[in-house]
Short mmCIF file of C-alpha atoms and ligand atoms in Angstrom, two decimals:
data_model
loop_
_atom_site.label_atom_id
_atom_site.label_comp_id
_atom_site.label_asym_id
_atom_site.label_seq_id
_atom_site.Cartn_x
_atom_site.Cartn_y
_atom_site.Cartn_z
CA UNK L 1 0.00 0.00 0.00
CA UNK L 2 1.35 3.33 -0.92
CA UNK L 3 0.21 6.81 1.36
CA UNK L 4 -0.45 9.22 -1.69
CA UNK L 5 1.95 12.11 -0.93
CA UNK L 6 0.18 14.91 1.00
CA UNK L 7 -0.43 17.47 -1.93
CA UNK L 8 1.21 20.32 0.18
CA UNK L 9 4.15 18.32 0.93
CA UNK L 10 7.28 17.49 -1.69
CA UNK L 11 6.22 20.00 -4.54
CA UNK L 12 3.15 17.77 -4.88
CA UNK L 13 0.79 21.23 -4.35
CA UNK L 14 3.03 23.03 -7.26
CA UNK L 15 0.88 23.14 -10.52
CA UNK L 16 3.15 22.54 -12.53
CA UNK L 17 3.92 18.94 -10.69
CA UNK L 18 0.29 17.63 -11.14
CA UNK L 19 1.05 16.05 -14.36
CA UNK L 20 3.96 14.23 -12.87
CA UNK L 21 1.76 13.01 -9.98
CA UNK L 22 -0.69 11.85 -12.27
CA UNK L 23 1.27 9.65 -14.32
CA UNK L 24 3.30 8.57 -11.00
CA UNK L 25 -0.19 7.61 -9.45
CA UNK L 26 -1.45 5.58 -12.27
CA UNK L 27 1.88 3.66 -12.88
CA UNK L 28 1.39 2.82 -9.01
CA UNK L 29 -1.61 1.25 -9.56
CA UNK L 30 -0.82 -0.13 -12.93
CA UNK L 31 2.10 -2.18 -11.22
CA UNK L 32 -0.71 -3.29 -8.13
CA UNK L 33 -0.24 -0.83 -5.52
CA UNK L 34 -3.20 0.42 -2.98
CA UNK L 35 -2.73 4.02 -3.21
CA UNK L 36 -3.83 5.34 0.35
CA UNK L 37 -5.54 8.56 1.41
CA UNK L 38 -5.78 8.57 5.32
CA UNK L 39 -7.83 11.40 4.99
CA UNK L 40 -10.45 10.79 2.48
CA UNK L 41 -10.73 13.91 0.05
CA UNK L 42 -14.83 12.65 -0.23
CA UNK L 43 -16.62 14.12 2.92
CA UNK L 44 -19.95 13.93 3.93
CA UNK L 45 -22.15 16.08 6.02
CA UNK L 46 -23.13 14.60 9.32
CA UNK L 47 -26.53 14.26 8.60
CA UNK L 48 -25.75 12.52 5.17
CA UNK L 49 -23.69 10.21 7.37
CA UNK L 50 -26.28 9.59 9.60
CA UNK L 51 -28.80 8.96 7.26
CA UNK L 52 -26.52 6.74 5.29
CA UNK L 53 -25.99 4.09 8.70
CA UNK L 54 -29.75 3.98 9.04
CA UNK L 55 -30.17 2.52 5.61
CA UNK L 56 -31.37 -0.78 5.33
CA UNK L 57 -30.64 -3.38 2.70
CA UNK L 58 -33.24 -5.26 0.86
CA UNK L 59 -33.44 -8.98 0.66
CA UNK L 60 -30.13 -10.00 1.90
CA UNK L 61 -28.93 -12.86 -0.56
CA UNK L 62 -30.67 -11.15 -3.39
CA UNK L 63 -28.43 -7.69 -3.55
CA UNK L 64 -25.03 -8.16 -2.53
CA UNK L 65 -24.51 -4.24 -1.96
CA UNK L 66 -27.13 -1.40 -3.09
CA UNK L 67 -25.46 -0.17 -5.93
CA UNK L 68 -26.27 3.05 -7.68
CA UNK L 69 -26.03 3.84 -11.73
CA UNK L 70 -24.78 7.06 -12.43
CA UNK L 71 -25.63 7.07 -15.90
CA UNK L 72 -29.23 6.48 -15.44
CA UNK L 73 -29.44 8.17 -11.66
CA UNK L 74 -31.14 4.95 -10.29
CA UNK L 75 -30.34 3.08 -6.88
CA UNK L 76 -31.10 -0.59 -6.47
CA UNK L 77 -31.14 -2.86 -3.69
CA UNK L 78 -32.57 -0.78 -0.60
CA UNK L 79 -35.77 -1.41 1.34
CA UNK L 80 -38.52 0.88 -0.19
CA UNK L 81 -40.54 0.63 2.68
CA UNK L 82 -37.90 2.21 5.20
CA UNK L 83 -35.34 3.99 3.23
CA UNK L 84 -36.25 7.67 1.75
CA UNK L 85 -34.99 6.77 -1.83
CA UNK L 86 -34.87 10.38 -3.03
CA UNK L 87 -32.62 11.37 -0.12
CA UNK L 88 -30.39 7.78 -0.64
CA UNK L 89 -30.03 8.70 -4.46
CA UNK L 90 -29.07 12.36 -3.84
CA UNK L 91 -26.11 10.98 -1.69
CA UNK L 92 -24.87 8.30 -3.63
CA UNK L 93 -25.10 10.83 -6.83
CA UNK L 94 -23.03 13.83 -4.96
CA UNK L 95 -20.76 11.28 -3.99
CA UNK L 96 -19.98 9.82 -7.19
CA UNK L 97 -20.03 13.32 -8.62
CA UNK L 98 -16.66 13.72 -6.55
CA UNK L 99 -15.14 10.62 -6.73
CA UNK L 100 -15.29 10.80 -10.71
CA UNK L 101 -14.17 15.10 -10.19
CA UNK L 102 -11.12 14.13 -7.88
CA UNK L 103 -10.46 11.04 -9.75
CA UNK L 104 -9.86 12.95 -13.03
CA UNK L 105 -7.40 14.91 -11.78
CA UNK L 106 -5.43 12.64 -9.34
CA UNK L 107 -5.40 10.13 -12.64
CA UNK L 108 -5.66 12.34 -14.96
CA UNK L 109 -3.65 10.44 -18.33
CA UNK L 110 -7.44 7.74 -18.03
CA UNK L 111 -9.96 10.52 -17.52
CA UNK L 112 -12.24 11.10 -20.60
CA UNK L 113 -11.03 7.30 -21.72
CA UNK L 114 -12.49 5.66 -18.73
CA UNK L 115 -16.14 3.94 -18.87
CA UNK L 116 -17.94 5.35 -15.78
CA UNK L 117 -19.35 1.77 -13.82
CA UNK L 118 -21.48 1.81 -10.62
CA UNK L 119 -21.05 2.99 -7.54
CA UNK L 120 -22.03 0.93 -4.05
CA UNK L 121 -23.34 1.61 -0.78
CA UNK L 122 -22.06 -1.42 1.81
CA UNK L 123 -24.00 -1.34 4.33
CA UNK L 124 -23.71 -5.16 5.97
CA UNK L 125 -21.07 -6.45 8.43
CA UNK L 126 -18.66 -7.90 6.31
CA UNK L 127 -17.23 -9.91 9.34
CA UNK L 128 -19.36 -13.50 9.32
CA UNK L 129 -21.61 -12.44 6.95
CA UNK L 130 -23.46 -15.39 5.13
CA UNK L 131 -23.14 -15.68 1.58
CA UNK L 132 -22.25 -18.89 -0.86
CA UNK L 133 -18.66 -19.68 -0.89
CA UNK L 134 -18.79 -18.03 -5.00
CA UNK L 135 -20.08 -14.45 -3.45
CA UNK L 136 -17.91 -14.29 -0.06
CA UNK L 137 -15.87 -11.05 0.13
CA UNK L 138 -13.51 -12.71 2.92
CA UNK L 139 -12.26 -14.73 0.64
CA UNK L 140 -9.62 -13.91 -1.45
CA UNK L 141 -10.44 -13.36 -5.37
CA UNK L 142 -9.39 -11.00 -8.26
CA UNK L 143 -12.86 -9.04 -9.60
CA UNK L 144 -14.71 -10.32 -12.97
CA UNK L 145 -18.09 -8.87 -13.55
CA UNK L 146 -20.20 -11.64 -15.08
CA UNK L 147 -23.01 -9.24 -16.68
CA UNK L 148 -20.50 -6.17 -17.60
CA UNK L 149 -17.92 -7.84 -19.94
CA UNK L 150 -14.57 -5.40 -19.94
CA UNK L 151 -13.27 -6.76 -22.90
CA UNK L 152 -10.14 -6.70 -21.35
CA UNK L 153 -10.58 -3.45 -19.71
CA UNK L 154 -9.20 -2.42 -16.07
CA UNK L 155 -11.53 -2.40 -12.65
CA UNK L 156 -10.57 0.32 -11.03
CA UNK L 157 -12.47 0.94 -7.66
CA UNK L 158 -12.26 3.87 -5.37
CA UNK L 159 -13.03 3.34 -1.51
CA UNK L 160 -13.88 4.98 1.37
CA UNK L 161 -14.67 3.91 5.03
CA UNK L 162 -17.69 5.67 6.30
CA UNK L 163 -17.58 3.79 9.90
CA UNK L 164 -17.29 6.43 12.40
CA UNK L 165 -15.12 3.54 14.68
CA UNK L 166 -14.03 0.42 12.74
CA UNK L 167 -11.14 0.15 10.29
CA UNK L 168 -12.60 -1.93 7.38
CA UNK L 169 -9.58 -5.24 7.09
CA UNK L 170 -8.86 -6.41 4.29
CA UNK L 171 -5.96 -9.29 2.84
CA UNK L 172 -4.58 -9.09 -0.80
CA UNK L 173 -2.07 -11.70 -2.18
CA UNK L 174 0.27 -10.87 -5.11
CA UNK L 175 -0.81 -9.35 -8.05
CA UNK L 176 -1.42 -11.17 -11.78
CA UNK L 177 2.07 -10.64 -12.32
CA UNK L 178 3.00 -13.23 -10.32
CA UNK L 179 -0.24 -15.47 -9.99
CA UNK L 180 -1.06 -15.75 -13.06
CA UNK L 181 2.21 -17.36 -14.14
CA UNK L 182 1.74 -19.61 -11.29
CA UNK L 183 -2.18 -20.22 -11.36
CA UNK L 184 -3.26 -19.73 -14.83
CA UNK L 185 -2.82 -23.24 -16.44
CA UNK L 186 -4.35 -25.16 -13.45
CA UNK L 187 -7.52 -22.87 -13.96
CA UNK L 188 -7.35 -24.32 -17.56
CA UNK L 189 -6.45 -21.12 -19.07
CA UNK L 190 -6.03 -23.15 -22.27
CA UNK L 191 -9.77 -23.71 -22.40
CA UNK L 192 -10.70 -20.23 -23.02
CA UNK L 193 -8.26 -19.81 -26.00
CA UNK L 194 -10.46 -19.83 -28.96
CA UNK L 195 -9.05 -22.27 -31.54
CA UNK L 196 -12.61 -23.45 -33.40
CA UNK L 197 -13.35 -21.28 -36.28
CA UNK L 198 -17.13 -21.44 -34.97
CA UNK L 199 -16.43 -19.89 -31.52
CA UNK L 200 -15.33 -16.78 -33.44
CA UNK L 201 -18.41 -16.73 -35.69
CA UNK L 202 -20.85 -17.32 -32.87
CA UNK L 203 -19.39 -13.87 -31.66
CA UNK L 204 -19.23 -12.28 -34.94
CA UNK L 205 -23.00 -13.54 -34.75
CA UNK L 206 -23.79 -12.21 -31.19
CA UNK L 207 -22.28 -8.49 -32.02
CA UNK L 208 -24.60 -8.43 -35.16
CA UNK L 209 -27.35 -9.33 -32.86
CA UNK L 210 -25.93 -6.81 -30.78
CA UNK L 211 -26.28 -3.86 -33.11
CA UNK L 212 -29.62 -5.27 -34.50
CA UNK L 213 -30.95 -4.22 -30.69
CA UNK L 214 -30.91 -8.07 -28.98
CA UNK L 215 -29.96 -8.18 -25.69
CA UNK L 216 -26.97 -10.30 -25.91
CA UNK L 217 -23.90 -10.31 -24.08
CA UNK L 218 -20.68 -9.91 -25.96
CA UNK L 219 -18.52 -11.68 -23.58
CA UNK L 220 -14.47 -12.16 -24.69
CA UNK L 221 -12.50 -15.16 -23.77
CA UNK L 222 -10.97 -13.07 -21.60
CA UNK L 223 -13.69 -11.67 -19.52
CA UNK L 224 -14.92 -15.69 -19.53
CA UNK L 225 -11.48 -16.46 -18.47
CA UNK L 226 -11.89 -13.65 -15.56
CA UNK L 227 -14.81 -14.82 -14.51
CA UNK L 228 -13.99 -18.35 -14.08
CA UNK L 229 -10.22 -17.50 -12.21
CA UNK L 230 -12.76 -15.10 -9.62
CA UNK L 231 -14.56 -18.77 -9.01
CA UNK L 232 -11.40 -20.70 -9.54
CA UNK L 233 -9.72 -19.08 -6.51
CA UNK L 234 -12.61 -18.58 -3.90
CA UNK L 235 -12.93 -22.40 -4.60
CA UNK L 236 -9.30 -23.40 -4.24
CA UNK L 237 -8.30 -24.15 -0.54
CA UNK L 238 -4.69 -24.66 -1.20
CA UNK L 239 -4.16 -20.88 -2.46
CA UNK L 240 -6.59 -19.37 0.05
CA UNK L 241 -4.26 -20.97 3.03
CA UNK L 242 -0.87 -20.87 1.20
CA UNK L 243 -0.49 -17.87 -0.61
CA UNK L 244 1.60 -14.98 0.77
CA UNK L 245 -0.87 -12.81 2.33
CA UNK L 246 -0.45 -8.73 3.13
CA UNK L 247 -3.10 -7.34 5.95
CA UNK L 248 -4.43 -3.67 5.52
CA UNK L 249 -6.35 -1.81 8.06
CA UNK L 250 -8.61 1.25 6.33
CA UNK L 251 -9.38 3.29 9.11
CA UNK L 252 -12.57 5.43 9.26
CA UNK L 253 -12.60 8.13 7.08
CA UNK L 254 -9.91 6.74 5.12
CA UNK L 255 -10.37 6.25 0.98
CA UNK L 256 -8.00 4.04 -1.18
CA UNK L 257 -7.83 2.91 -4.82
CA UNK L 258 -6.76 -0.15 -6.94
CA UNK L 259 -7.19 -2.21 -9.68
CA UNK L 260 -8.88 -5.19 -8.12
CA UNK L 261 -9.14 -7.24 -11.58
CA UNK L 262 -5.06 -7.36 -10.81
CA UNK L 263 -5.18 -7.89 -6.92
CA UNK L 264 -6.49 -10.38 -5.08
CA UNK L 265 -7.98 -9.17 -2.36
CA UNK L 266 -10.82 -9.91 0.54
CA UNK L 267 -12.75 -8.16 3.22
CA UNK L 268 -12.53 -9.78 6.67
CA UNK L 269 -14.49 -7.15 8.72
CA UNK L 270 -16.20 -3.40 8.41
CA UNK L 271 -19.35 -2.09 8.10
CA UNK L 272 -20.14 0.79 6.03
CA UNK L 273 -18.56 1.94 2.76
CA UNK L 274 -18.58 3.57 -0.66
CA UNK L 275 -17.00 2.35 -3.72
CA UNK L 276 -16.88 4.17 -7.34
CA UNK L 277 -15.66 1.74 -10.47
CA UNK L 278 -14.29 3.08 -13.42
CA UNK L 279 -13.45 0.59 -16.50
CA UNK L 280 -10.21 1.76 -18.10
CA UNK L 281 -9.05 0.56 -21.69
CA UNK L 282 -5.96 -1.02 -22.16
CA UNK L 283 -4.70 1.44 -24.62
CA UNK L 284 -5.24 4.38 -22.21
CA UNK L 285 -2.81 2.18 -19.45
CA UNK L 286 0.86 3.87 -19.46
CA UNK L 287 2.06 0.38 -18.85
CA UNK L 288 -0.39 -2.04 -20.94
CA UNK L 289 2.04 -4.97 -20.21
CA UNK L 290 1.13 -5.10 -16.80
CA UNK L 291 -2.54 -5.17 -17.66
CA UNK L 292 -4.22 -8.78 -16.67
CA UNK L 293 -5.05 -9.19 -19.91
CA UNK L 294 -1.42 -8.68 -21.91
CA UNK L 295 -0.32 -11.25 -18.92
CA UNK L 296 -2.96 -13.31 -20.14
CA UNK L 297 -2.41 -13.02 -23.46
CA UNK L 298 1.63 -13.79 -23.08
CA UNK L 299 0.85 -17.16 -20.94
CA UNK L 300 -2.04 -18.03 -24.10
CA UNK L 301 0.22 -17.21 -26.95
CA UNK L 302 -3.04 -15.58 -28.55
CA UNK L 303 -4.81 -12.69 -28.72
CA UNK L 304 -8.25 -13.15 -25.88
CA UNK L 305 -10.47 -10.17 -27.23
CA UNK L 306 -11.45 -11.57 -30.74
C1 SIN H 1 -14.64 -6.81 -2.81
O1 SIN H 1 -14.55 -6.11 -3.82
O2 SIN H 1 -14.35 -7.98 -2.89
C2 SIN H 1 -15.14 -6.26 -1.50
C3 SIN H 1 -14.32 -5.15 -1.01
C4 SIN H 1 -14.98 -4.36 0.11
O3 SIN H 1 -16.21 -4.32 0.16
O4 SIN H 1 -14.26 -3.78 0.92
FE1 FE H 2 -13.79 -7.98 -5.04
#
């Protein structure tokens, strides 16, 4: 994990730096550091706050987070009956108003290339909390997001801790770099490489369908290889126990940001945070080698986004 330099400290504040501390931010992440903001740069009001850790979730095994869609303004996955939904959306849209303002400028070499992707409201106790060993979050995993295909696009996701007490833990494990050399052929990487002339045409087929207004999903070997490595590693009990394992502690108020398609992580305990995705292209990466798909690609021997 890397403490972003404090912006008054080191030159950071001098206008002329920014552009440096852009690109030095993103190659940070690009290479699988946690960049760290003890003090998060989002805040909220106190009565935003409190309103926020009086929401209530809806149907528990149903939504895994409520999750709100900037481009259409819409939250899903509170309780109607108990929540004021205006009030919930308002919050969840100022907030990912700044995350995407601040984010532009502390990364600025992605912005405008970026695909804006939800943002979430984590509301549960993630210590203990029941869910099937595919969704647990305290298990270690890399991110794959089985309806949103990236073809090959980063997941970028900004946090913050909105518990006014409790650190929010998390593990990670080393990043694709170095487990995907090691992990990628027992998860049958080869399987996903498409050699049969008709697996091409069936997506040649799909994207026409695509364009012609069906709702299909146009999902790369890669983002089918992503998904299946997310399984592939909650399921495997030899890497959960072996693997080397680093422990962070978010404390409250804290925000941090990673690629999490190139670091396993896992959430053992907290209660109570925001998250912003963005999906960035590969070509707007200033190190596209590092990118889980180029790693991918190298261990194949083929291209995974035809
Ligand atoms: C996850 O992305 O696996 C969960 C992270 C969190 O909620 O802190
Ligand atoms: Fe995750």
């Amino acid at each position: 994990m890397i403490k972003v330099p404090d912006f008054t400290e080191n030159g950071w504040a001098d206008p002329r730096l920014a552009a440096d501390r852009a690109r030095w931010c993103c190659e940070r992440l690009e290479e699988g550091a946690i960049l760290f903001f003890p003090q998060s740069p989002f805040v909220l009001s106190e009565a935003d706050r409190n309103f926020l850790l009086g929401v209530r979730q809806a149907g528990a095994s149903y939504y895994k987070n409520i999750s709100y869609r900037p481009a259409e303004d819409r939250v899903k996955g509170f309780d109607r009956g108990r929540t004021d939904a205006g009030t919930l959306r308002r919050i969840l849209r100022e907030y990912s108003e700044r995350v995407i303002e601040s984010a532009s400028r502390l990364l600025a070499p992605y912005a405008g290339r970026w695909r804006i992707d939800f943002a979430s409201f984590r509301p549960f106790q993630e210590h203990g909390r029941q869910l099937s060993q595919i969704a647990r979050n305290d298990l270690l995993h890399v991110d794959a997001f089985p309806t949103r295909p990236t073809n090959g696009g980063r997941i970028l996701r900004v946090f913050t801790n909105l518990n006014r007490t409790q650190p929010r833990i998390w593990i990670t494990s080393d990043p694709m770099e170095v487990l995907a050399p090691q992990l990628a052929r027992s998860a049958c990487l080869e399987r996903f490489i498409p050699r049969r002339p008709w697996k091409k045409l069936q997506r040649v087929i799909v994207r026409w369908g695509r364009r012609a207004g069906l709702p299909l999903r146009d999902r790369s070997p890669y983002d089918a290889f992503m998904h299946h490595f997310h399984d592939f590693l909650k399921l495997n009990r030899a890497f959960q126990e072996e693997c080397p394992k680093y422990r962070w502690e978010f404390p409250p108020g804290s925000s941090w940001i990673v690629f999490t398609d190139t670091v396993p992580h896992a959430v053992l305990s907290g209660q109570f945070a925001f998250e912003q995705t963005f999906i960035v292209p590969c070509d707007a990466l200033l190190q596209p080698d590092k990118a889980p798909l180029r790693i991918l690609e190298r261990l194949a021997g083929t291209t995974l986004t035809n």
